[in-house]
Amino acid sequence: MNPLASLAPSIKDLASAQRSSFATTQAVWRFLNNDKISFSQLNQPIEQLACEQINSSQHRYALIVHDWSQLQYV
């Protein structure tokens, strides 16, 4: 199960092109903070996966936990 399957290739490409962990962090931060894409668009693969998993489950209830932590890179 990979909630960011549609974003993973782009993030991996960004990460592999960088020479340091800080550069990788900066590249991913810029990718995720792109004004051309909204937060809800970035979140869509996670929501879609959660819905698919709930629909395929035999359980009556599901607990879906999202981490919306805001990271500050100073």
Backbone as JSON, one array per atom type, in Angstrom:
{
  "sequence": "MNPLASLAPSIKDLASAQRSSFATTQAVWRFLNNDKISFSQLNQPIEQLACEQINSSQHRYALIVHDWSQLQYV",
  "N": [[0.84, -1.16, 0.0], [0.73, 2.08, -0.98], [0.32, 5.28, -0.33], [1.1, 7.57, -1.68], [1.5, 6.97, -4.34], [1.14, 8.14, -6.88], [2.58, 10.48, -6.62], [5.06, 9.68, -5.83], [7.02, 8.91, -7.91], [7.81, 11.45, -8.91], [8.84, 12.72, -6.62], [10.92, 10.95, -6.0], [12.52, 11.33, -8.27], [13.28, 14.0, -7.88], [14.72, 13.73, -5.49], [16.82, 11.98, -6.2], [18.3, 13.53, -7.89], [19.66, 15.31, -6.36], [22.5, 16.33, -4.36], [22.92, 16.43, -1.66], [21.46, 15.87, 1.61], [20.13, 18.12, 2.57], [19.66, 19.56, 0.22], [17.94, 17.78, -1.02], [15.79, 17.84, 0.77], [15.01, 20.53, 0.45], [14.26, 20.49, -2.27], [12.08, 18.69, -2.29], [10.39, 20.08, -0.55], [9.89, 22.4, -2.08], [8.57, 21.21, -4.22], [6.25, 20.19, -2.95], [5.14, 22.55, -2.06], [4.24, 23.95, -4.22], [2.61, 26.5, -5.93], [0.99, 25.97, -8.06], [-0.47, 23.73, -7.65], [-2.98, 22.49, -5.52], [-3.5, 21.95, -1.96], [-5.51, 20.08, -1.54], [-5.4, 18.67, -3.93], [-2.89, 17.45, -3.72], [-3.45, 15.84, -1.59], [-5.32, 14.08, -2.57], [-4.55, 11.41, -3.6], [-4.1, 10.04, -1.17], [-6.59, 10.16, 0.1], [-8.12, 8.77, -1.79], [-6.94, 6.21, -1.71], [-7.54, 5.53, 0.95], [-10.37, 5.39, 0.82], [-10.66, 3.26, -1.01], [-9.5, 1.17, 0.46], [-11.23, 1.07, 2.66], [-13.64, 0.37, 1.39], [-12.99, -2.19, 0.52], [-12.76, -3.58, 2.81], [-13.99, -5.78, 5.37], [-14.81, -4.9, 7.75], [-16.82, -2.93, 10.0], [-16.08, -0.41, 10.8], [-13.59, 2.12, 10.34], [-10.43, 3.53, 11.0], [-8.86, 6.28, 10.0], [-5.88, 7.85, 9.86], [-4.34, 10.89, 9.5], [-1.39, 12.74, 9.05], [-0.87, 15.95, 9.51], [1.31, 17.54, 10.0], [3.13, 20.54, 10.25], [6.11, 21.45, 8.94], [8.96, 23.33, 9.74], [11.48, 24.71, 8.01], [14.4, 26.08, 8.68]],
  "CA": [[0.0, 0.0, 0.0], [1.54, 3.29, -1.1], [-0.63, 6.37, -0.51], [1.58, 8.62, -2.57], [2.0, 6.3, -5.53], [1.19, 9.04, -8.03], [3.59, 11.51, -6.36], [6.35, 9.06, -5.52], [8.04, 9.03, -8.96], [8.32, 12.82, -8.97], [9.66, 12.97, -5.44], [12.15, 10.17, -6.15], [13.35, 12.01, -9.26], [13.86, 15.17, -7.21], [15.69, 13.29, -4.49], [17.99, 11.37, -6.83], [19.06, 14.55, -8.61], [20.33, 16.17, -5.39], [23.77, 15.8, -3.84], [22.95, 16.44, -0.2], [20.14, 15.69, 2.22], [19.47, 19.42, 2.64], [19.17, 19.86, -1.13], [16.78, 16.9, -1.23], [14.7, 18.4, 1.58], [14.57, 21.75, -0.22], [13.59, 20.13, -3.53], [10.77, 18.11, -1.96], [9.59, 21.17, 0.0], [9.43, 23.22, -3.21], [7.59, 20.41, -4.96], [5.0, 20.12, -2.18], [4.62, 23.9, -1.85], [4.04, 24.54, -5.53], [1.34, 27.23, -6.0], [0.19, 25.49, -9.19], [-1.26, 22.58, -7.21], [-3.57, 22.77, -4.21], [-3.33, 20.94, -0.92], [-6.48, 19.0, -1.76], [-4.89, 17.84, -5.04], [-1.81, 16.62, -3.18], [-4.05, 14.9, -0.65], [-6.25, 13.2, -3.27], [-4.15, 9.99, -3.61], [-4.27, 9.47, 0.16], [-8.03, 9.98, 0.31], [-8.59, 7.72, -2.7], [-6.49, 4.94, -1.16], [-8.33, 5.25, 2.15], [-11.71, 4.96, 0.39], [-10.54, 1.92, -1.6], [-9.24, 0.21, 1.53], [-12.46, 0.94, 3.44], [-14.61, -0.38, 0.58], [-12.59, -3.59, 0.39], [-12.71, -4.16, 4.15], [-15.22, -6.39, 5.89], [-15.08, -4.3, 9.05], [-17.85, -1.89, 10.0], [-15.48, 0.88, 11.11], [-12.2, 2.32, 9.92], [-9.77, 4.7, 11.57], [-7.89, 6.8, 9.03], [-5.1, 8.87, 10.54], [-3.53, 11.72, 8.62], [-0.44, 13.58, 9.77], [-0.81, 17.24, 8.84], [2.36, 18.3, 10.66], [3.78, 21.59, 9.47], [7.54, 21.46, 9.22], [9.6, 24.61, 9.53], [12.88, 24.58, 7.61], [15.03, 27.38, 8.92]],
  "C": [[0.89, 1.24, 0.0], [0.63, 4.47, -1.36], [-0.18, 7.45, -1.47], [2.1, 8.05, -3.88], [2.1, 7.25, -6.72], [2.21, 10.16, -7.85], [4.98, 10.93, -6.2], [7.37, 9.18, -6.64], [8.64, 10.43, -9.04], [9.23, 13.14, -7.81], [10.97, 12.2, -5.53], [13.08, 10.8, -7.17], [14.02, 13.24, -8.66], [14.97, 14.76, -6.27], [16.96, 12.74, -5.13], [18.86, 12.39, -7.55], [19.88, 15.43, -7.66], [21.59, 15.5, -4.85], [23.86, 15.8, -2.32], [21.54, 16.26, 0.35], [19.4, 17.02, 2.34], [18.91, 19.8, 1.28], [17.94, 19.02, -1.45], [15.58, 17.44, -0.48], [14.14, 19.65, 0.92], [13.78, 21.43, -1.49], [12.2, 19.57, -3.27], [9.86, 19.2, -1.4], [9.05, 22.05, -1.12], [8.38, 22.5, -4.03], [6.24, 20.42, -4.25], [4.37, 21.48, -1.93], [4.45, 24.67, -3.15], [2.67, 25.21, -5.59], [0.45, 26.74, -7.14], [-0.66, 24.27, -8.84], [-1.74, 22.85, -5.79], [-3.3, 21.64, -3.23], [-4.28, 19.77, -1.15], [-6.06, 18.1, -2.93], [-3.76, 16.94, -4.58], [-2.36, 15.53, -2.27], [-4.92, 13.85, -1.34], [-5.81, 11.74, -3.31], [-4.33, 9.32, -2.26], [-5.74, 9.19, 0.43], [-8.58, 8.84, -0.55], [-8.18, 6.34, -2.17], [-7.29, 4.56, 0.08], [-9.72, 4.75, 1.78], [-11.67, 3.55, -0.2], [-10.35, 0.86, -0.52], [-10.49, 0.0, 2.39], [-13.48, 0.1, 2.68], [-14.26, -1.86, 0.46], [-12.54, -4.32, 1.74], [-14.06, -4.76, 4.54], [-15.61, -5.8, 7.24], [-16.11, -3.17, 8.92], [-17.25, -0.5, 10.18], [-14.05, 0.92, 10.6], [-11.67, 3.59, 10.59], [-8.69, 5.12, 10.57], [-7.18, 7.97, 9.7], [-4.23, 9.59, 9.52], [-2.6, 12.56, 9.49], [-0.3, 14.88, 9.0], [0.25, 18.13, 9.5], [2.92, 19.36, 9.71], [5.24, 21.64, 9.89], [8.1, 22.83, 8.89], [11.07, 24.38, 9.21], [13.52, 25.95, 7.72], [16.48, 27.32, 8.53]]
}
